[in-house]
PDB file of C-alpha atoms in Angstrom:
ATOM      1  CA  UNK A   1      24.392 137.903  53.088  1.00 50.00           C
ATOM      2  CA  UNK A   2      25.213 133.921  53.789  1.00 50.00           C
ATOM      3  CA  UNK A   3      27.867 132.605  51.523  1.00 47.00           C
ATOM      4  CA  UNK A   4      28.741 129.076  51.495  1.00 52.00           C
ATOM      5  CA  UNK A   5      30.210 126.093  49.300  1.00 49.00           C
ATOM      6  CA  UNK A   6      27.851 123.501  48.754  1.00 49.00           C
ATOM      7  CA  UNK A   7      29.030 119.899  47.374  1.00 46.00           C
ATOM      8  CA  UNK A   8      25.359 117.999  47.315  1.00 50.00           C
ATOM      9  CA  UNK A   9      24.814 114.305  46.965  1.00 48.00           C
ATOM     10  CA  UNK A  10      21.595 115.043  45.482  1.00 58.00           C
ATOM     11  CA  UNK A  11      22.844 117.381  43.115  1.00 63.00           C
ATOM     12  CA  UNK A  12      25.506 116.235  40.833  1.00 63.00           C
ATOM     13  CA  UNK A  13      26.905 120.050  40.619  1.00 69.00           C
ATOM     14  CA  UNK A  14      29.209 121.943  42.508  1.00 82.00           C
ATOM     15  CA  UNK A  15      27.971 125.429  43.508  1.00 86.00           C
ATOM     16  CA  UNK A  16      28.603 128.739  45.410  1.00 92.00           C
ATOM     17  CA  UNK A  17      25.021 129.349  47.541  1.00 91.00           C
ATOM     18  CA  UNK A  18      23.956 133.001  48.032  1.00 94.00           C
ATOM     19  CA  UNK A  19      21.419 133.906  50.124  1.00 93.00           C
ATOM     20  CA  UNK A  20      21.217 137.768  49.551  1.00 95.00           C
ATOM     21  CA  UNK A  21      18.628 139.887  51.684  1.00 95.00           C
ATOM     22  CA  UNK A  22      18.160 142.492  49.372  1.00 96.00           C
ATOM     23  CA  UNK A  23      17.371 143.045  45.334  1.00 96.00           C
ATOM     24  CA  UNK A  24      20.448 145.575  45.177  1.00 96.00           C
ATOM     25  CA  UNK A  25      22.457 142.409  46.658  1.00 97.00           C
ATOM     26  CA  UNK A  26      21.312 140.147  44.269  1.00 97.00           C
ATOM     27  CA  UNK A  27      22.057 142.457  41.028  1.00 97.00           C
ATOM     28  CA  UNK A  28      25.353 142.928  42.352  1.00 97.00           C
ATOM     29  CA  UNK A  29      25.950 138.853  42.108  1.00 97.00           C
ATOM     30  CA  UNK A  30      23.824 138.567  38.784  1.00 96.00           C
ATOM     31  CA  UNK A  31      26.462 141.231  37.615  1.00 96.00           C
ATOM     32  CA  UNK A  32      29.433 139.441  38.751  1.00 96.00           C
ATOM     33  CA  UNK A  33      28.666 135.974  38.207  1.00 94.00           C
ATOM     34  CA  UNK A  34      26.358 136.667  34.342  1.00 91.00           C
ATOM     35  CA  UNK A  35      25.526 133.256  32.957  1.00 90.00           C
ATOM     36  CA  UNK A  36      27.074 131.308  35.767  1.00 92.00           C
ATOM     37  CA  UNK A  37      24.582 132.278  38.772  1.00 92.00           C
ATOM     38  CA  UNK A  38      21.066 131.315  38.663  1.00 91.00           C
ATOM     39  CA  UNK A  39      17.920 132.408  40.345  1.00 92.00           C
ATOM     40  CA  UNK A  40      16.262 129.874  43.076  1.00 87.00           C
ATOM     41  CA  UNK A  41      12.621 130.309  44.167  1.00 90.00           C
ATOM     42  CA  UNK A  42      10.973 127.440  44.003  1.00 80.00           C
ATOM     43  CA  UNK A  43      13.439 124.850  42.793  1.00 79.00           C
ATOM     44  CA  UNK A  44      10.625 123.214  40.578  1.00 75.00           C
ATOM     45  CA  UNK A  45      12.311 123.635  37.001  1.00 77.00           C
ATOM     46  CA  UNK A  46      16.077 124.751  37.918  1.00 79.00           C
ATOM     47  CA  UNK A  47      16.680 122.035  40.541  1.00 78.00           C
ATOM     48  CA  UNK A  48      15.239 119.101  37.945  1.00 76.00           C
ATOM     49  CA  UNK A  49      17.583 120.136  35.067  1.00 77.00           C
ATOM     50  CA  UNK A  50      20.339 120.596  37.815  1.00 79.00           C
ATOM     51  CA  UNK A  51      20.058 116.850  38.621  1.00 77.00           C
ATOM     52  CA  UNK A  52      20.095 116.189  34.882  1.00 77.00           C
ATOM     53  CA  UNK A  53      22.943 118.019  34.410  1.00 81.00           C
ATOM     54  CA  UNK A  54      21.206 120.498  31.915  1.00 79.00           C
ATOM     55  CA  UNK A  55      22.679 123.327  33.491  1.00 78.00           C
ATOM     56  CA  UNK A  56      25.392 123.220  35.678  1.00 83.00           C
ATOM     57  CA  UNK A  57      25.443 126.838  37.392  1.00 86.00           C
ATOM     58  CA  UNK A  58      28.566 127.826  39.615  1.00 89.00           C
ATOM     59  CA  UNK A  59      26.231 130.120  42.189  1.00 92.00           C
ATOM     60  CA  UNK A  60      22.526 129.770  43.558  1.00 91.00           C
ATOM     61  CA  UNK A  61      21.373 132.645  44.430  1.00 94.00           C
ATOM     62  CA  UNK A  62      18.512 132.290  47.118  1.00 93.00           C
ATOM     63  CA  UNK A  63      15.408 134.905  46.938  1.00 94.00           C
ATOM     64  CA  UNK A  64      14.032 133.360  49.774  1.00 88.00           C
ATOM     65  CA  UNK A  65      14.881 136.000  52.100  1.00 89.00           C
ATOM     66  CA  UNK A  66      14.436 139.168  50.530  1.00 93.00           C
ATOM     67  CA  UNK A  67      11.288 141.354  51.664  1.00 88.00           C
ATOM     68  CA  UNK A  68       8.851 142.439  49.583  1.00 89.00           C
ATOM     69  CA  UNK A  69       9.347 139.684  46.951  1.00 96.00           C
ATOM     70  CA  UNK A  70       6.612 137.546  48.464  1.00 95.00           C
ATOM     71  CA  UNK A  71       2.680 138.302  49.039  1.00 96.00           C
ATOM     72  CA  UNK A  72      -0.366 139.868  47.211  1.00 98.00           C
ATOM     73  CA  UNK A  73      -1.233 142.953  47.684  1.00 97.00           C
ATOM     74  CA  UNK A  74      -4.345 145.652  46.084  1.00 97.00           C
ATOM     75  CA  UNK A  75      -3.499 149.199  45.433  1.00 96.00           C
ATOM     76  CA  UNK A  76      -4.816 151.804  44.108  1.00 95.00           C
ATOM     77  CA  UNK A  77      -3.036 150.491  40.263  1.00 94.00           C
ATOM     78  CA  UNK A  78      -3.981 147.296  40.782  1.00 97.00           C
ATOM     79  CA  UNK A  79      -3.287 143.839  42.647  1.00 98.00           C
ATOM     80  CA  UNK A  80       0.638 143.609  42.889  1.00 98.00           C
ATOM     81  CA  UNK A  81       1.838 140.139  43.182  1.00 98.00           C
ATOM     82  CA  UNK A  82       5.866 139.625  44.238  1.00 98.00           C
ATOM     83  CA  UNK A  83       7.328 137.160  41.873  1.00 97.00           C
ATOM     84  CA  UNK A  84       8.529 134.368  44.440  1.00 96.00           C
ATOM     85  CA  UNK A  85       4.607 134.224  45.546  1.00 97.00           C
ATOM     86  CA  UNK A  86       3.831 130.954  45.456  1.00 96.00           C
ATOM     87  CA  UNK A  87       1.292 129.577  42.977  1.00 96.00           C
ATOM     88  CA  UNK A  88      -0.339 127.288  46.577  1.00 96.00           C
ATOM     89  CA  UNK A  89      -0.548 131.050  48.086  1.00 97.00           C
ATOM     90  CA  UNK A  90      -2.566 132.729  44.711  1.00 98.00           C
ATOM     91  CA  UNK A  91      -4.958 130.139  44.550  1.00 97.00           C
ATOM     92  CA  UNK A  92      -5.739 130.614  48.326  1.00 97.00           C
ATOM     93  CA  UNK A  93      -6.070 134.568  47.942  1.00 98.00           C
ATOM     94  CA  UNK A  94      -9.566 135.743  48.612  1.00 98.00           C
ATOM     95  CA  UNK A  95      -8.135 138.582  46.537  1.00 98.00           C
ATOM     96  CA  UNK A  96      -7.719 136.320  43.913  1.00 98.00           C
ATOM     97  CA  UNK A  97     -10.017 134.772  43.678  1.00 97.00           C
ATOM     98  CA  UNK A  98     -12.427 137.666  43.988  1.00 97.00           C
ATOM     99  CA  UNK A  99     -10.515 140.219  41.833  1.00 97.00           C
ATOM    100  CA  UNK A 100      -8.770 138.490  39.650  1.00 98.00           C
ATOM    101  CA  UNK A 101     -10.786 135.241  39.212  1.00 98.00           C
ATOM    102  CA  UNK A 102      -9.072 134.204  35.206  1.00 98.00           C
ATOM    103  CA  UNK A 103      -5.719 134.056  37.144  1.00 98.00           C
ATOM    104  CA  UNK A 104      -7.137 131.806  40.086  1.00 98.00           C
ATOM    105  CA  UNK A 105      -8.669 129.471  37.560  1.00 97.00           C
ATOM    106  CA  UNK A 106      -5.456 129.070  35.609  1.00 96.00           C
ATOM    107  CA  UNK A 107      -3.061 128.338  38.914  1.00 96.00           C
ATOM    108  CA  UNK A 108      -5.388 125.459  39.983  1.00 94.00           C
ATOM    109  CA  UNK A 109      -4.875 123.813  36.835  1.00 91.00           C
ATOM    110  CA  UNK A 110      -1.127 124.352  36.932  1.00 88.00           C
ATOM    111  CA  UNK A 111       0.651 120.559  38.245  1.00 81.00           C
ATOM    112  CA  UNK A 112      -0.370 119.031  41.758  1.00 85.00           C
ATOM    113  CA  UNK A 113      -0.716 120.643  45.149  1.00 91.00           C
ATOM    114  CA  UNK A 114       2.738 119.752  45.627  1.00 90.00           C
ATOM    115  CA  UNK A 115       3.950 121.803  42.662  1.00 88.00           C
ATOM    116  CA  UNK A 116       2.094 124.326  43.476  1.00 92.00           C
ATOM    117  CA  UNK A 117       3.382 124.482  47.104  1.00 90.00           C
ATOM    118  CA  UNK A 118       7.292 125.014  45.710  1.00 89.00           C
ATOM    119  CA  UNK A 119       6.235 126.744  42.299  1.00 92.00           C
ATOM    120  CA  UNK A 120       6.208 130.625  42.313  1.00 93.00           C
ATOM    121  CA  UNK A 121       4.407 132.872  39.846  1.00 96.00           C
ATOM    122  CA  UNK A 122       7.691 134.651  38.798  1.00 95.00           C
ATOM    123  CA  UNK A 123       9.216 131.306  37.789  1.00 92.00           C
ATOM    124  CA  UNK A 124       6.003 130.326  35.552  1.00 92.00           C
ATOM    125  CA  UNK A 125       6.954 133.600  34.176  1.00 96.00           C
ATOM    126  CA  UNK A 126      10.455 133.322  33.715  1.00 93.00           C
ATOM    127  CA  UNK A 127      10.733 129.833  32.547  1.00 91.00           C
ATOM    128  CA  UNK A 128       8.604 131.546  29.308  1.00 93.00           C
ATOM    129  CA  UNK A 129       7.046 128.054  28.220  1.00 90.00           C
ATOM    130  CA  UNK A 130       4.520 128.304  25.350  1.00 90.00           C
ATOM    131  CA  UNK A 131       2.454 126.471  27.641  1.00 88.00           C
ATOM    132  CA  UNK A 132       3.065 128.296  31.134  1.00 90.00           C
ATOM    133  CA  UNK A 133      -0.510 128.282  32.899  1.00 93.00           C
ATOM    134  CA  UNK A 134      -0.168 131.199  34.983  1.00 95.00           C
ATOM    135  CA  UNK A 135       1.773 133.633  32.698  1.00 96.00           C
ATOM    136  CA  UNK A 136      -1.168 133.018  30.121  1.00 97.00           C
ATOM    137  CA  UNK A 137      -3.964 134.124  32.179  1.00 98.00           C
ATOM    138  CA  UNK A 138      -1.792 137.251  33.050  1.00 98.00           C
ATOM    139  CA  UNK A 139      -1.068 138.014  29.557  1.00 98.00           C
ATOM    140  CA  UNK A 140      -4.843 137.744  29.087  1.00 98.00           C
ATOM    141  CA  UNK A 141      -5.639 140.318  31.767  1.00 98.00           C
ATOM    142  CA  UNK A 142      -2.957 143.166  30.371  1.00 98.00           C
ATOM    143  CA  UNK A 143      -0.396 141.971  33.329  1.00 99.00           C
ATOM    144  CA  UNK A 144       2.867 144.524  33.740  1.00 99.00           C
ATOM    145  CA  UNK A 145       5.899 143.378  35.181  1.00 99.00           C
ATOM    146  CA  UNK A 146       8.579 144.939  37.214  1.00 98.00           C
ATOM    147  CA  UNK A 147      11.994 144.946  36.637  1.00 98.00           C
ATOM    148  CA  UNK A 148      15.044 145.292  38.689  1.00 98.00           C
ATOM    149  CA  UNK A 149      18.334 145.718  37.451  1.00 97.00           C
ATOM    150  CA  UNK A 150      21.453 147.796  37.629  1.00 94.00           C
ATOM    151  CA  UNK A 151      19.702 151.021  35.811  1.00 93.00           C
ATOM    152  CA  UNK A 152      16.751 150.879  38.444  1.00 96.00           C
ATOM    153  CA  UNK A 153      13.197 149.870  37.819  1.00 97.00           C
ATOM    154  CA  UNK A 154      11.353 149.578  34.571  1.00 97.00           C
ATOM    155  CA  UNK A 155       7.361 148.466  33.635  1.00 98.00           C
ATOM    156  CA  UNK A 156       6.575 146.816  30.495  1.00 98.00           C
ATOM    157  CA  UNK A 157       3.565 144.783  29.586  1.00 98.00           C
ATOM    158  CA  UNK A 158       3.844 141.156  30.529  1.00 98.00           C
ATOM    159  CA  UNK A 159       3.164 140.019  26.546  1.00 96.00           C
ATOM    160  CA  UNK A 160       6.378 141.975  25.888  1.00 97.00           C
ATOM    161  CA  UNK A 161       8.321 139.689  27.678  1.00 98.00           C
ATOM    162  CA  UNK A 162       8.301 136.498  25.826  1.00 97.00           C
ATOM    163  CA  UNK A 163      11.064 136.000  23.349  1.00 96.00           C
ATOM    164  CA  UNK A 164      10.887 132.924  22.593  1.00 94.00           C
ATOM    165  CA  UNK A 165      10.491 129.336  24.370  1.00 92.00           C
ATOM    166  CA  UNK A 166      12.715 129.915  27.589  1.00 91.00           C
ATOM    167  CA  UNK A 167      14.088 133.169  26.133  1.00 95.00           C
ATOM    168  CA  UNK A 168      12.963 136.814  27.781  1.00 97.00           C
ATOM    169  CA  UNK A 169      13.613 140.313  27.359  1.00 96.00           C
ATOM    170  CA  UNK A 170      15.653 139.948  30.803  1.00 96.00           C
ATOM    171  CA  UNK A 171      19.489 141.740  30.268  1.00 95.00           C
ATOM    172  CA  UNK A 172      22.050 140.853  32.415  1.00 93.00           C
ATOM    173  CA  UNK A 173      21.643 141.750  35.883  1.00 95.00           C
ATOM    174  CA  UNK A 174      18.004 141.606  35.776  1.00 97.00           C
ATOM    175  CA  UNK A 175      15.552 140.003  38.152  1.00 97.00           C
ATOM    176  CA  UNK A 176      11.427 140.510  37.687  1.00 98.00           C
ATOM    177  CA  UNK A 177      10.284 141.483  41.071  1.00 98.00           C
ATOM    178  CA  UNK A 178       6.609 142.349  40.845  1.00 98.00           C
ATOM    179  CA  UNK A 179       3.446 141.268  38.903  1.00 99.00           C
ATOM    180  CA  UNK A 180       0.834 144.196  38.638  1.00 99.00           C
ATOM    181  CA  UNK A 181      -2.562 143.577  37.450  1.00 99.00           C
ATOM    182  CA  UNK A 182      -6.367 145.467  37.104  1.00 98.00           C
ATOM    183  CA  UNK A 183      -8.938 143.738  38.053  1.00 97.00           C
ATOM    184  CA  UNK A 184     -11.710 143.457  35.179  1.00 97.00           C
ATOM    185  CA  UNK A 185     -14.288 146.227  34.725  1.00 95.00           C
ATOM    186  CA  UNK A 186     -17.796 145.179  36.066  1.00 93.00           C
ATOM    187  CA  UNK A 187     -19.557 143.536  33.305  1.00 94.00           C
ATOM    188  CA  UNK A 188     -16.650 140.687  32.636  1.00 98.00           C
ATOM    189  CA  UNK A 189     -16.151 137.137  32.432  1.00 98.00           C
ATOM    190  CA  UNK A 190     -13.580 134.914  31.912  1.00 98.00           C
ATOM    191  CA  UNK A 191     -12.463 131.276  31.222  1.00 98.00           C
ATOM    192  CA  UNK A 192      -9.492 129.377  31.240  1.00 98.00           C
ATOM    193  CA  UNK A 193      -9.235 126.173  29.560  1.00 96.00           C
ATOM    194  CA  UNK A 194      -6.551 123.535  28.410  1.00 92.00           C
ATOM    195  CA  UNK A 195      -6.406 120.259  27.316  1.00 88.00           C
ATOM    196  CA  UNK A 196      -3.348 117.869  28.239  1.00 71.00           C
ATOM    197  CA  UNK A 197      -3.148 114.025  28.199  1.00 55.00           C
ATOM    198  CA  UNK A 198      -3.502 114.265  32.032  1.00 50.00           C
ATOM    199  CA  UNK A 199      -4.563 116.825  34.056  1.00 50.00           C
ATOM    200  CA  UNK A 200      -0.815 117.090  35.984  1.00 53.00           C
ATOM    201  CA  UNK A 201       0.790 117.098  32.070  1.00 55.00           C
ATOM    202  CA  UNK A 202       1.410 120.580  30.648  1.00 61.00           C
ATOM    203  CA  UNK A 203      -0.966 121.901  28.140  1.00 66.00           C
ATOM    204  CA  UNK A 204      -1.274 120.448  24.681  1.00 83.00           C
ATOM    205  CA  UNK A 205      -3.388 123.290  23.829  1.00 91.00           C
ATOM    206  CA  UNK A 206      -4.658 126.231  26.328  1.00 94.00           C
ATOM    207  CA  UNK A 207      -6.535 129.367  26.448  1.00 97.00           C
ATOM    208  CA  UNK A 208      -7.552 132.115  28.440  1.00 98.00           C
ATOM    209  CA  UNK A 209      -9.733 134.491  27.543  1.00 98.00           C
ATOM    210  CA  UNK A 210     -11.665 138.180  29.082  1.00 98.00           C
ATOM    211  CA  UNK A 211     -14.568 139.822  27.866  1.00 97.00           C
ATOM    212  CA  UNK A 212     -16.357 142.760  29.038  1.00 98.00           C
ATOM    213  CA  UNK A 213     -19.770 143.164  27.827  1.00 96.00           C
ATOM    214  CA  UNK A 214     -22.008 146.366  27.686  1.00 95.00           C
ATOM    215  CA  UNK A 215     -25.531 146.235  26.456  1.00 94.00           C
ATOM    216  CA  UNK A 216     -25.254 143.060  25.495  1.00 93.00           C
ATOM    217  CA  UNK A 217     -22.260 143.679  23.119  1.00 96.00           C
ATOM    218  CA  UNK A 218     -18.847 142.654  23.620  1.00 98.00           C
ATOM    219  CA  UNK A 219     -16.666 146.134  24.801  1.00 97.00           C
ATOM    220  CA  UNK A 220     -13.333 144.474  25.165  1.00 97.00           C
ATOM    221  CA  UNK A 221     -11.906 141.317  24.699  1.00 98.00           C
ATOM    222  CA  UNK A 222      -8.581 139.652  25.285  1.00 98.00           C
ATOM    223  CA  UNK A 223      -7.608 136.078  23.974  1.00 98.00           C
ATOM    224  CA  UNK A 224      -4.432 134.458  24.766  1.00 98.00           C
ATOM    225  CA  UNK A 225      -3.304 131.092  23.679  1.00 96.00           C
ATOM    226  CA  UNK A 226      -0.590 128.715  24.951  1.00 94.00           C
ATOM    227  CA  UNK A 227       1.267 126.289  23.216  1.00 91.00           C
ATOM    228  CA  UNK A 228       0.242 127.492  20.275  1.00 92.00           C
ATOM    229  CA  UNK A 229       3.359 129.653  19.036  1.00 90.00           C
ATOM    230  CA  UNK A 230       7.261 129.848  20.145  1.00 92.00           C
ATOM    231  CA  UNK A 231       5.497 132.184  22.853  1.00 94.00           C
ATOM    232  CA  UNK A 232       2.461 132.690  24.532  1.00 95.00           C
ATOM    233  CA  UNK A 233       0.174 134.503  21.771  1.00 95.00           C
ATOM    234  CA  UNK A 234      -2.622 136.873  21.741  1.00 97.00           C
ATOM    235  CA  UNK A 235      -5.397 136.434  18.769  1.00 97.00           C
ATOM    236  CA  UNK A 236      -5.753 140.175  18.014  1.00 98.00           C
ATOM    237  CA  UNK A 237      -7.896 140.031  15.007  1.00 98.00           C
ATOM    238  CA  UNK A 238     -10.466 137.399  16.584  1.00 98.00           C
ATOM    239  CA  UNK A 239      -9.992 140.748  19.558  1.00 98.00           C
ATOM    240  CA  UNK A 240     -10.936 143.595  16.838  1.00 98.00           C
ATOM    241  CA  UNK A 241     -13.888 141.251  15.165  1.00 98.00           C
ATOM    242  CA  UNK A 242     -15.906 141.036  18.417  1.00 98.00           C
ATOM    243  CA  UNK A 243     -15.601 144.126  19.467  1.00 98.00           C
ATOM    244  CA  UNK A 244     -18.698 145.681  19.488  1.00 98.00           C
ATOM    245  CA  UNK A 245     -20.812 142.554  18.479  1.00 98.00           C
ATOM    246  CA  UNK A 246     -23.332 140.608  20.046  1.00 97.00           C
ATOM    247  CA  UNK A 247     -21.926 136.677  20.959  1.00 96.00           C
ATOM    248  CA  UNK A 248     -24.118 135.073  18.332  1.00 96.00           C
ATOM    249  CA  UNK A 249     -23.682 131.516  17.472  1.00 95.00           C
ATOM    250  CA  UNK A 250     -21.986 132.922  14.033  1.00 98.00           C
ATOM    251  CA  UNK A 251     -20.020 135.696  15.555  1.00 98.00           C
ATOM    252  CA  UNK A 252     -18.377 132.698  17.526  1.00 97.00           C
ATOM    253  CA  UNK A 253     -18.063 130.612  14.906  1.00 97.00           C
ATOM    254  CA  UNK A 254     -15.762 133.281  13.640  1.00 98.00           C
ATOM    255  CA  UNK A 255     -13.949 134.147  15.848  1.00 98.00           C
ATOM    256  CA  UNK A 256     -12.776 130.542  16.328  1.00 97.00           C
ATOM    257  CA  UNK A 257     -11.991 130.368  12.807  1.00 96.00           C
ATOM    258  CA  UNK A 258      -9.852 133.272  13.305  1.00 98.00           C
ATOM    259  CA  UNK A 259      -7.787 132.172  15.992  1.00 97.00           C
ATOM    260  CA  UNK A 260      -7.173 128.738  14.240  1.00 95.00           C
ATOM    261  CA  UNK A 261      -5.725 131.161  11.251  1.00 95.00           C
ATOM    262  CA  UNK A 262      -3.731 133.163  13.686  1.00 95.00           C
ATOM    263  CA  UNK A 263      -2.027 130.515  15.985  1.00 94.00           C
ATOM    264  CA  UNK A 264       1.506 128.485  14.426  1.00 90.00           C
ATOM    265  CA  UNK A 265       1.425 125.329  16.324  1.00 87.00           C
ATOM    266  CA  UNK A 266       4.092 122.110  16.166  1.00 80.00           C
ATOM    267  CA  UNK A 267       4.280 118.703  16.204  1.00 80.00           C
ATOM    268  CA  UNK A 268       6.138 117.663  19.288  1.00 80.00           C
ATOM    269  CA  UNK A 269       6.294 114.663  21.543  1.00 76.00           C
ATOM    270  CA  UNK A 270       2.374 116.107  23.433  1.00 74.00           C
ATOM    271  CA  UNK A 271       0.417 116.570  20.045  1.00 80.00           C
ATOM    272  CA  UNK A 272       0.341 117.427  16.220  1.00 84.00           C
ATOM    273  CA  UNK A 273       0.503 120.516  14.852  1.00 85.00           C
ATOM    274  CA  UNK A 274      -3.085 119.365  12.835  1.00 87.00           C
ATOM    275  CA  UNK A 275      -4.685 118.499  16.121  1.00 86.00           C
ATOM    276  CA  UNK A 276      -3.887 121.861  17.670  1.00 89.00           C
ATOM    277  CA  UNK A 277      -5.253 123.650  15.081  1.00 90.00           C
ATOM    278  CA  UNK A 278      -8.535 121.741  14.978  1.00 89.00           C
ATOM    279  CA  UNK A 279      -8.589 121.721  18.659  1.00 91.00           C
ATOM    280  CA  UNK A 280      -8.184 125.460  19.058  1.00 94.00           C
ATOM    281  CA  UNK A 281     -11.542 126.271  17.815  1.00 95.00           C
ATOM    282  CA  UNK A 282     -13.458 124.014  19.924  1.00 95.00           C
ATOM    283  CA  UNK A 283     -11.609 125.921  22.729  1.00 96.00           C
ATOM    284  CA  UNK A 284     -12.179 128.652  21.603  1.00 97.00           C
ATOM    285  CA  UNK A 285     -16.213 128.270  21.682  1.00 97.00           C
ATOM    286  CA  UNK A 286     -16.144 127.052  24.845  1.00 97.00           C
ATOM    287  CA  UNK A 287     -13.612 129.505  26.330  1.00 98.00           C
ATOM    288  CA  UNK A 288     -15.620 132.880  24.536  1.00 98.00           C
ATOM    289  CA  UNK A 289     -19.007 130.763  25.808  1.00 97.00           C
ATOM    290  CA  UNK A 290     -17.911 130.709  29.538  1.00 97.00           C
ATOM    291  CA  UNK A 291     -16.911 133.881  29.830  1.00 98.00           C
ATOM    292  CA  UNK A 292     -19.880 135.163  28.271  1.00 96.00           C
ATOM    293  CA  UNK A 293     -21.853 133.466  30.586  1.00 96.00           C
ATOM    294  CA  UNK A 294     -19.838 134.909  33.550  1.00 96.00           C
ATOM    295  CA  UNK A 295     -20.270 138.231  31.993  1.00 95.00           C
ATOM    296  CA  UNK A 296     -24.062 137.515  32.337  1.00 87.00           C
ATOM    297  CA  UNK A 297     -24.782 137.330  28.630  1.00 64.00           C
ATOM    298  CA  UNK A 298     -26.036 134.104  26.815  1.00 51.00           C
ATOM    299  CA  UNK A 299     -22.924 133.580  24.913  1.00 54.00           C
ATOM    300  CA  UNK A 300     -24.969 131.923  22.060  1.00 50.00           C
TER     301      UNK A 300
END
């Protein structure tokens, strides 16, 4: 494992660099070091608030060279994706794309090519922003993470994760290692959709939504909405009332009205909390409308 000092010009903090090869090495420094080591994938939030002196770790630990931690894979439980896979690398994935098509829809919409170059899926995930692109989408398809830590290995569902905004059921000497997801049955759609003053700004409002239809009647449904809530949120009663209905102009109508009930949104420096709320059930339409389409019913 490569140790050094590192006094940066660029960075305005002094820091121990760690560049582990292995998980077990990098527990062993998350134990040690606790709140004074950080994590570094791709750099994209941790190295901005390092430069603005919002955090000021003492260690970097570098997952860079760690196998296993990086690449896409489909098994027989699903498409695993290692948590410093970069978001450049998942929208480029014919497996992706192919499988797991709601996913590779929301990573295109996440910053510029640039950003998504550096960015990795396990940092969208970690960071927990309301508004995280990529985490939505995988909340939305019934994601499970991987755990490492001290105790070994543990699996929980992705939507268990969240916390709060930038808070996550992570203890100390934890590290998420791997992203597992099923692709959709046959018979499904999806959308992704989110507004933002540009389209490099993070999302004002954003959904992402899976439906499965079977004889022309929705059989499962999933609806997660970002920056909606203190954490990515899934509309479970606009989930139960579809279930089993034909997408009829009022059924959607509904269901729209139902997520705008369900959703707590703020005022902050992006939008209102008023504007949200209106603006979730036009997204809503559209989202449930798309996906119907894709599902190859008339959504209407």
């Amino acid at each position: 494992m490569h140790i050094n000092k590192h006094d940066s010009h660029i960075l305005p903090v002094k820091f121990e660099y760690h560049a582990p090869e292995t998980v077990e090495e990098v527990i062993e420094l998350l134990m040690e070091h606790g709140e004074e080591a950080r994590l570094l994938a791709g750099g994209t939030d941790l190295l901005v608030k390092m430069k603005q002196r919002l955090l000021e770790p003492r260690h970097l630990i570098n997952l860079k060279k760690i196998d296993g931690l990086n690449g896409i894979e489909e098994r027989h439980d699903g498409v695993h994706i290692g948590a410093v896979t970069r978001l450049r690398d998942l929208e480029r994935s014919e497996v992706i794309r192919d499988r797991l098509p709601l996913l590779h829809e929301a990573v295109k919409a996440v910053g510029s090519v640039q950003i998504r170059n550096m960015a990795t899926v396990g940092g969208n995930i970690c960071n927990a922003s309301p508004s995280a692109d990529a985490a939505l989408a995988l909340i939305a398809l019934d994601a499970k993470i991987d755990i490492a830590g001290s105790k070994g290995m543990r699996r929980l569902p992705l939507e268990e994760f969240f916390l709060g905004p930038g808070q996550t059921l992570l203890e100390a000497g934890e590290m998420l290692v791997n992203i597992v997801v099923s692709p959709p049955a046959p018979g499904s759609g999806s959308a992704f959709i989110k507004l933002g003053r540009t389209s490099l700004d993070l999302a004002t409002i954003s959904i992402a939504t899976i439906l499965t239809l079977k004889k022309g009647a929705v059989d499962l449904c999933r609806i997660a909405m970002g920056a909606v809530a203190p954490t990515p949120l899934r509309a479970r009663e606009a989930e139960e009332f579809l279930k089993g209905k034909e997408l009829t102009g009022e059924v959607l109508s509904r269901a729209a009205k139902l997520v705008s009930e369900a959703i707590s949104p703020i005022t902050d420096i992006r939008s209102t909390a008023e504007y949200r709320r209106a603006a979730s059930k036009g997204l809503t339409l559209d989202a449930l409308t798309r996906a119907a389409k894709a599902a190859g019913g008339s959504g209407s």
